[in-house]
Each structure stands twice: as C-alpha cells, then as structure tokens.
Backbone as a printed PyTorch tensor [residue, N CA C, xyz], in Angstrom:
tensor([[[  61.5720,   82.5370, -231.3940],
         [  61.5770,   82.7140, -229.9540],
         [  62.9520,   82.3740, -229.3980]],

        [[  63.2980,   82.7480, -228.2590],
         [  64.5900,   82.6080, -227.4260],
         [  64.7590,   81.2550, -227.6630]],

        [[  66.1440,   80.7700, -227.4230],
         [  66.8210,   79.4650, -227.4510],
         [  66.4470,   79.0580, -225.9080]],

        [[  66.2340,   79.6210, -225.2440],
         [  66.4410,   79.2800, -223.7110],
         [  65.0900,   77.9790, -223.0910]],

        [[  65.0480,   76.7910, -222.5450],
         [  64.2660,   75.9840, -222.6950],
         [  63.0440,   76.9490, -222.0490]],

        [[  61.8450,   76.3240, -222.2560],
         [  60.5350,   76.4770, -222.4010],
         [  60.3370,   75.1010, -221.8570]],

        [[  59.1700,   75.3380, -220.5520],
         [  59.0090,   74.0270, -220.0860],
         [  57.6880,   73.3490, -219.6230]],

        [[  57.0190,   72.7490, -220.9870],
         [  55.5030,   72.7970, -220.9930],
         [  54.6670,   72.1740, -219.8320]],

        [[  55.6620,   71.4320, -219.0720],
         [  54.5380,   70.6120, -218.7230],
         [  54.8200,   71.5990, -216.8170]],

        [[  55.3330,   72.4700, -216.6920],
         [  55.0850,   72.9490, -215.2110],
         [  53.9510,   73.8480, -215.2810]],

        [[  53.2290,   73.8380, -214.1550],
         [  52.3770,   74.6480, -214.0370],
         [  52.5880,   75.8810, -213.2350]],

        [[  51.5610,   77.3160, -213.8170],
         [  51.8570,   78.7550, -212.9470],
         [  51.9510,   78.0310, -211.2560]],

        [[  52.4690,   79.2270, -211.1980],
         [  52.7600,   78.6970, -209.7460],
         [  51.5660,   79.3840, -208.6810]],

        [[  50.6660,   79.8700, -209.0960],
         [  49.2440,   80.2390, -208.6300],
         [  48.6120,   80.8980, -209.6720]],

        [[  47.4560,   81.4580, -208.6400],
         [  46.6800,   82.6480, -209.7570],
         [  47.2270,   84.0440, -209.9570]],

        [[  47.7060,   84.3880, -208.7230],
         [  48.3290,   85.5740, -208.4620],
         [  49.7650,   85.6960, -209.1050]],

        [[  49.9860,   87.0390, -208.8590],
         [  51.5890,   87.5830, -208.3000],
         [  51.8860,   86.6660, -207.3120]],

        [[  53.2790,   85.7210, -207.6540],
         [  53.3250,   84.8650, -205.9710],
         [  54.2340,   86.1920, -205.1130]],

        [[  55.2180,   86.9930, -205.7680],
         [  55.8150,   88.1080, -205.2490],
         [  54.9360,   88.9050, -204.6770]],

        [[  53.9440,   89.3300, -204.7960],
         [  52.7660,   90.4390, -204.6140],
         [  51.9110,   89.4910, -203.1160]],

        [[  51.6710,   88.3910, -203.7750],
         [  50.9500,   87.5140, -202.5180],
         [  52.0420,   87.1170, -201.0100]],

        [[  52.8950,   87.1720, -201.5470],
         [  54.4070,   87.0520, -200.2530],
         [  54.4420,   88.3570, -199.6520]],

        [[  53.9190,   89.6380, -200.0040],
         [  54.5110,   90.8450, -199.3410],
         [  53.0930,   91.2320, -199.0920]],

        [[  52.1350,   91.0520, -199.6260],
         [  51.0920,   91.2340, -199.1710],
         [  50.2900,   92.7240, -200.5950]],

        [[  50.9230,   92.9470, -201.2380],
         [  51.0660,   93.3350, -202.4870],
         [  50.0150,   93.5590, -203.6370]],

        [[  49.6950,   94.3030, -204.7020],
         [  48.4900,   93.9500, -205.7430],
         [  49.1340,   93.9550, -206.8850]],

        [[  48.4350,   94.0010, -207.6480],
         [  48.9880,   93.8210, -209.5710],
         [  47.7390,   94.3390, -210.2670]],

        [[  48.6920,   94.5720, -211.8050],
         [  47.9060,   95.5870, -212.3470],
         [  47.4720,   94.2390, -213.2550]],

        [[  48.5600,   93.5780, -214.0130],
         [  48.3750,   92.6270, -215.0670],
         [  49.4200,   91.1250, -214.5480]],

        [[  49.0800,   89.8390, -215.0200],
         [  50.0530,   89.3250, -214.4940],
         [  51.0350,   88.3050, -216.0350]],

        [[  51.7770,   87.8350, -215.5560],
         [  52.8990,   87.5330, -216.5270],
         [  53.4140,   86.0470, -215.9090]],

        [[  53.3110,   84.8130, -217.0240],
         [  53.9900,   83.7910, -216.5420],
         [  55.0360,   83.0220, -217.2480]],

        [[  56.2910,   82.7920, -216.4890],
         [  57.3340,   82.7970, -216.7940],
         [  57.3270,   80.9890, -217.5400]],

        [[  57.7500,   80.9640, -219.1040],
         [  57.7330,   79.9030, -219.4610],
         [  58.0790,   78.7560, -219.2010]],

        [[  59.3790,   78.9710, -218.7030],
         [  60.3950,   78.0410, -217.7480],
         [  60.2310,   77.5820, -216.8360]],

        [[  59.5000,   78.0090, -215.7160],
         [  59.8680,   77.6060, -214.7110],
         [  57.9240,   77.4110, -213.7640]],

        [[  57.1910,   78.8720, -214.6720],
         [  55.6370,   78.8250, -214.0930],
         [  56.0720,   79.8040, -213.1660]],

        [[  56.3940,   80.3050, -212.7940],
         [  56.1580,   81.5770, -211.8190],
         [  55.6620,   82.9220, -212.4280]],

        [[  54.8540,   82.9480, -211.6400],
         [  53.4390,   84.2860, -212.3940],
         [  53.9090,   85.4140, -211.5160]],

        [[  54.4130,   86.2800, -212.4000],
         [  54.5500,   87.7000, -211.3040],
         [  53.7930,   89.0680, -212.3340]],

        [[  53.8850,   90.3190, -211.8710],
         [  53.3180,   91.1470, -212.1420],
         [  53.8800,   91.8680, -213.1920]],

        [[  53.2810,   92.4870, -214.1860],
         [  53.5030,   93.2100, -215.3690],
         [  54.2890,   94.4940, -214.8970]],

        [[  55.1010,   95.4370, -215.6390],
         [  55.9240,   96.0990, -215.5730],
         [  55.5530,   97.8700, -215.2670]],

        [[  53.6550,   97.9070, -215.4660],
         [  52.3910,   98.7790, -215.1050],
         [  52.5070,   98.8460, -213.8500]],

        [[  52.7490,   97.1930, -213.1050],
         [  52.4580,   96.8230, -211.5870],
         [  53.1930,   97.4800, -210.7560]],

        [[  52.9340,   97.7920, -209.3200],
         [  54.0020,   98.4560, -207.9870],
         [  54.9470,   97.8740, -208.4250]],

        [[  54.8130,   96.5750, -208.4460],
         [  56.3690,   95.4820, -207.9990],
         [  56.8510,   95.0100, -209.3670]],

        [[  56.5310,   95.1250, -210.1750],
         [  57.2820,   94.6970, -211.6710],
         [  57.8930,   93.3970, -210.9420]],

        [[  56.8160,   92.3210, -210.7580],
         [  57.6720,   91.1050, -210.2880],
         [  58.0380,   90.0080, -211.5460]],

        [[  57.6570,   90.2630, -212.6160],
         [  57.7360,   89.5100, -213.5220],
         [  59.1620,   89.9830, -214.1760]],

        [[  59.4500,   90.8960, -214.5840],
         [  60.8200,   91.7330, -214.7770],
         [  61.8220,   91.0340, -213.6740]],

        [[  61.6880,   91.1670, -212.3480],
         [  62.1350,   90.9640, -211.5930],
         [  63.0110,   89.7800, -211.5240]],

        [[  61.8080,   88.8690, -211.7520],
         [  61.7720,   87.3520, -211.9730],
         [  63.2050,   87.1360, -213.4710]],

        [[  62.7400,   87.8570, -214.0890],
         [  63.4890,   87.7330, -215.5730],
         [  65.2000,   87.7120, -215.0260]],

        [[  65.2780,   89.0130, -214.6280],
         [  66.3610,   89.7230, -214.3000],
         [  66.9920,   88.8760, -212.8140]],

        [[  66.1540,   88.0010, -212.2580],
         [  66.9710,   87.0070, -211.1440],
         [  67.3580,   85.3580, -211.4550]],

        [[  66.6070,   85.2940, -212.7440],
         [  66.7110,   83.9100, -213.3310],
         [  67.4970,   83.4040, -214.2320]],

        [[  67.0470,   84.7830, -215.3550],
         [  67.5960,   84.9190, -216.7940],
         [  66.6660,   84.3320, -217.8010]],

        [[  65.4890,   84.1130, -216.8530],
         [  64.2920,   83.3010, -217.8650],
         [  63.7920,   84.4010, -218.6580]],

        [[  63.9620,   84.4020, -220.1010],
         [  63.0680,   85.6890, -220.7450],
         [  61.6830,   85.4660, -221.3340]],

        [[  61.7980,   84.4750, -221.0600],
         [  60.2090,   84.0130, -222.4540],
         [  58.9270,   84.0880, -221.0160]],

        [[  57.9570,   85.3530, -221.2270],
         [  56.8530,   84.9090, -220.6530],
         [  55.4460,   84.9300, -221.5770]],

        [[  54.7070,   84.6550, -220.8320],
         [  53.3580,   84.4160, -221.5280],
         [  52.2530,   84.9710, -220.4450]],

        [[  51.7200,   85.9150, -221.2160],
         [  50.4620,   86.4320, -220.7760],
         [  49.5690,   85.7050, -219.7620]],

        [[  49.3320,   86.0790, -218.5150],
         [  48.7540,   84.9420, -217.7430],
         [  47.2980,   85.8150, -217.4710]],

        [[  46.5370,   87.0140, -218.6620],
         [  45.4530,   87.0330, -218.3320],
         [  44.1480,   86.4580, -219.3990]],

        [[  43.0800,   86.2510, -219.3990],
         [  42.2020,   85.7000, -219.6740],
         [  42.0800,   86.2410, -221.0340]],

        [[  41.6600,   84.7650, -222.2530],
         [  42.0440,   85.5730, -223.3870],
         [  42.9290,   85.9940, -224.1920]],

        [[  44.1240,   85.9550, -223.4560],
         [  45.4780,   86.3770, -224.1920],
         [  46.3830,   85.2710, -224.4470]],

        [[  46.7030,   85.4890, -225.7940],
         [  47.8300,   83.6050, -225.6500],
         [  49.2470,   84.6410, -226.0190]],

        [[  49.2480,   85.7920, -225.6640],
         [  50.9410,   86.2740, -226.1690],
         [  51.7040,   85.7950, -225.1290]],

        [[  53.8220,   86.2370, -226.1240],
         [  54.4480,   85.3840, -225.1820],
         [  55.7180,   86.8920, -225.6200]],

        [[  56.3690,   87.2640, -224.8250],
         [  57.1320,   88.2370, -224.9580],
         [  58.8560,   87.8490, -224.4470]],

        [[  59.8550,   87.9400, -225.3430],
         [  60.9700,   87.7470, -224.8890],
         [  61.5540,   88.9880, -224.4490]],

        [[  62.4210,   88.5430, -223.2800],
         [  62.8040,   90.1850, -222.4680],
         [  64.4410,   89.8060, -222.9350]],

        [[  65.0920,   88.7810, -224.0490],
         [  66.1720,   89.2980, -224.5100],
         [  66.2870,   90.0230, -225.5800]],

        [[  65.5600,   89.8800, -226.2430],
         [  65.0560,   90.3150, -227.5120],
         [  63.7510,   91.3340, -227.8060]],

        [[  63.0510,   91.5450, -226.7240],
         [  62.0020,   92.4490, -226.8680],
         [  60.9750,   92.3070, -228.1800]],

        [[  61.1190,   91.1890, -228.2760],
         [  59.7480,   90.5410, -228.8210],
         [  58.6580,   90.0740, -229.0030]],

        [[  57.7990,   90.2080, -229.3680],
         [  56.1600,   90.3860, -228.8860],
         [  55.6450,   89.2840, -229.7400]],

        [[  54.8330,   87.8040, -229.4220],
         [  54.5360,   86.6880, -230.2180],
         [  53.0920,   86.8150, -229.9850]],

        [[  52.9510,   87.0700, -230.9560],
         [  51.3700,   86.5890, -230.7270],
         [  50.8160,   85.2120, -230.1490]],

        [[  51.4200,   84.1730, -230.2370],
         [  51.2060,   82.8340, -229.9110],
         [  52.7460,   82.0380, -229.3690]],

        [[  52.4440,   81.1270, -229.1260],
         [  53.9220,   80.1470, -228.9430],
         [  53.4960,   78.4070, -228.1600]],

        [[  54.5770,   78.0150, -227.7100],
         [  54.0250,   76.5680, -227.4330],
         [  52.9240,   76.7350, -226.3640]],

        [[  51.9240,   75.6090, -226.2500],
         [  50.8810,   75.4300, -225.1890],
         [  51.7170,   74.8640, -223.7250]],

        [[  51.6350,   75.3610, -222.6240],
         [  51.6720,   75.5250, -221.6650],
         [  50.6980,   74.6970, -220.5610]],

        [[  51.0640,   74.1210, -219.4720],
         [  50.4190,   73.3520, -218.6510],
         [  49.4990,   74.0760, -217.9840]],

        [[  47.9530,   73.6040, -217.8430],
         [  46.6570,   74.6570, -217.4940],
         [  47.2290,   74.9230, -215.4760]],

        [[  46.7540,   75.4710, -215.7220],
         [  45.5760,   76.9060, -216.5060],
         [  46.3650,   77.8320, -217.2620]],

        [[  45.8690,   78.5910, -217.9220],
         [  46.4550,   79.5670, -219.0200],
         [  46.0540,   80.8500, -218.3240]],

        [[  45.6050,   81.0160, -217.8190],
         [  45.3410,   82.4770, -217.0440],
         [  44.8440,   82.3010, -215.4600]],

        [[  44.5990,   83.5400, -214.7340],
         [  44.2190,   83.7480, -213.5710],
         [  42.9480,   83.3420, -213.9200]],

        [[  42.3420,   83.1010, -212.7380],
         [  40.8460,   83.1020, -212.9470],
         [  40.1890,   84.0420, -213.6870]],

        [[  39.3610,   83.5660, -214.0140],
         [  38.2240,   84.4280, -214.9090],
         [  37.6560,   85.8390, -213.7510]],

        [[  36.7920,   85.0000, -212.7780],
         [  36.0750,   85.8890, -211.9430],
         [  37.3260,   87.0270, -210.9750]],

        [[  38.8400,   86.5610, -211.4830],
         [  39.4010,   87.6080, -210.4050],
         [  39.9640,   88.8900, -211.2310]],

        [[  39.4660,   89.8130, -210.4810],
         [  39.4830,   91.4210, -211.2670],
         [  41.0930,   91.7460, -211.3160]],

        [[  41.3230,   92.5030, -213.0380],
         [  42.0770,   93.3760, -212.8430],
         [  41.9730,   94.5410, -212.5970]],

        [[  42.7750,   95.1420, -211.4390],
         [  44.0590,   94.6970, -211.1640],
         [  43.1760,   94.2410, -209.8710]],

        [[  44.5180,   93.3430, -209.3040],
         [  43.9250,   92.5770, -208.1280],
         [  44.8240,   92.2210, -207.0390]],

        [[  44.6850,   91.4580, -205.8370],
         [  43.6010,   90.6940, -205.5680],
         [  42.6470,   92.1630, -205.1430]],

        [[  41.1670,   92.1230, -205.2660],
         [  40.5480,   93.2820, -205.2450],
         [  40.4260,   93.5610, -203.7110]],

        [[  40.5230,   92.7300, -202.4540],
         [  40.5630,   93.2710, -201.4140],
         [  42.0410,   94.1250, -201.3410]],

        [[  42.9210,   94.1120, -201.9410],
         [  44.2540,   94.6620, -201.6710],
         [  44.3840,   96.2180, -202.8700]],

        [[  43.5260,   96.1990, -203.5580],
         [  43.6710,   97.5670, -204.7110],
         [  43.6920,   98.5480, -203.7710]],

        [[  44.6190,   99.1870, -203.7970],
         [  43.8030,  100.9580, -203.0890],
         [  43.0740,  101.5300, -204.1880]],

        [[  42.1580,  102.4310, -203.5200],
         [  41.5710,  103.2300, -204.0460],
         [  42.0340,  104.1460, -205.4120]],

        [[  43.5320,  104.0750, -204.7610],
         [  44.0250,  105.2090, -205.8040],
         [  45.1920,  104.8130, -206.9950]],

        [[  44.2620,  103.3450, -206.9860],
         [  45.3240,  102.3670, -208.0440],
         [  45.8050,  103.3730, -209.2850]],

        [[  45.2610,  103.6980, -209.6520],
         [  45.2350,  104.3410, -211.4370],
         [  46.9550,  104.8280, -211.0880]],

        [[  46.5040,  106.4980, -209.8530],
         [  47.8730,  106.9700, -210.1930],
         [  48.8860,  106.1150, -209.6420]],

        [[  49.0570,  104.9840, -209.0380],
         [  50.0990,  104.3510, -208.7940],
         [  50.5770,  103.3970, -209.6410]],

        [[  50.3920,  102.8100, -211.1720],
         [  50.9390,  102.4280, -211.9860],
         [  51.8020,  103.0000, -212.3760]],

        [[  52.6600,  102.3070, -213.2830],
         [  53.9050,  102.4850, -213.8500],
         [  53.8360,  102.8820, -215.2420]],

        [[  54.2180,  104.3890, -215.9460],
         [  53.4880,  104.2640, -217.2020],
         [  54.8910,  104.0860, -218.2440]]])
C-alpha cells in the first residue's frame, strides 16, 4: 500500500457524501478517505467527490465505505486491496441507507445519470 500515512484512529466524517450533503447532492457508492475520514462519492457518482477529495489533498488510500466491503484502493498506484489496516467505526454507511442515496434526493432517472 502507499507510503502516505493512514490514520486509524479518525473517524468517517458522516454517513454520507459530506460533498453531496453540502450541495444538496446524491451518490451512487461512497468512498472513505484513509487519512483524514472524509467519505465522498465513488467515481459512478454526479460529483466524483471522493476523486475530488484525492486530487485536493493528495490523500490516495481509500476504503470502501459500503456495507460488507473491507477494500482499500490507491489512486497513486491504481491498486485494488482486498483488505488493509482496521479503521475507526463505523466501517460503512448505515446498513438501512439505500444505494444510491440519500433516497429522498435520487431522481428518478438515476441509472442514466451515472458515470460509466
């Protein structure tokens, strides 16, 4: 994995996209940044806030922030981990909140508005 610190003991910085929840925004999948805990949206999402996040920080190491998933992906290296260090809880969004979400904010016509 990246040299760049990894920092176990912060926590996501919500359940959501906090980018997506600031603009008023949805997500397809979400992504949390190892370093620092800021959860933004997968690269599928309107706002690719997790990319975003990468590309304003320089933090590359994230980790899957949905239910079930322990991967961790470096965006210097484009590497895909199946596992990596444990992380301060919660490990995902809530259980009960739908992807993609928040579900009062999906339009209808989510599908064709992903990113393929």
């Amino acid at each position: 994995m990246t040299s760049v610190p990894v920092d176990p003991s912060v926590p996501p910085s919500g359940p959501g996209c906090a980018d997506c929840e600031a603009t008023g925004g949805w997500w397809f999948h979400l992504r949390r940044c190892a370093a620092c805990g800021h959860v933004g949206c997968c690269d599928s999402s309107p706002g690719q806030h997790a990319t975003a996040h990468y590309r304003a920080t320089g933090h590359p190491l994230v980790h899957s922030y949905e239910p079930g998933e322990d991967w961790f992906f470096d965006y210097t290296t484009e590497e895909l981990y199946e596992s990596g260090p444990a992380l301060a809880p919660p490990d995902s969004h809530p259980a009960a909140q739908p992807a993609p979400g928040p579900a009062e904010r999906v339009p209808a016509d989510w599908t064709a508005r992903l990113h393929h």
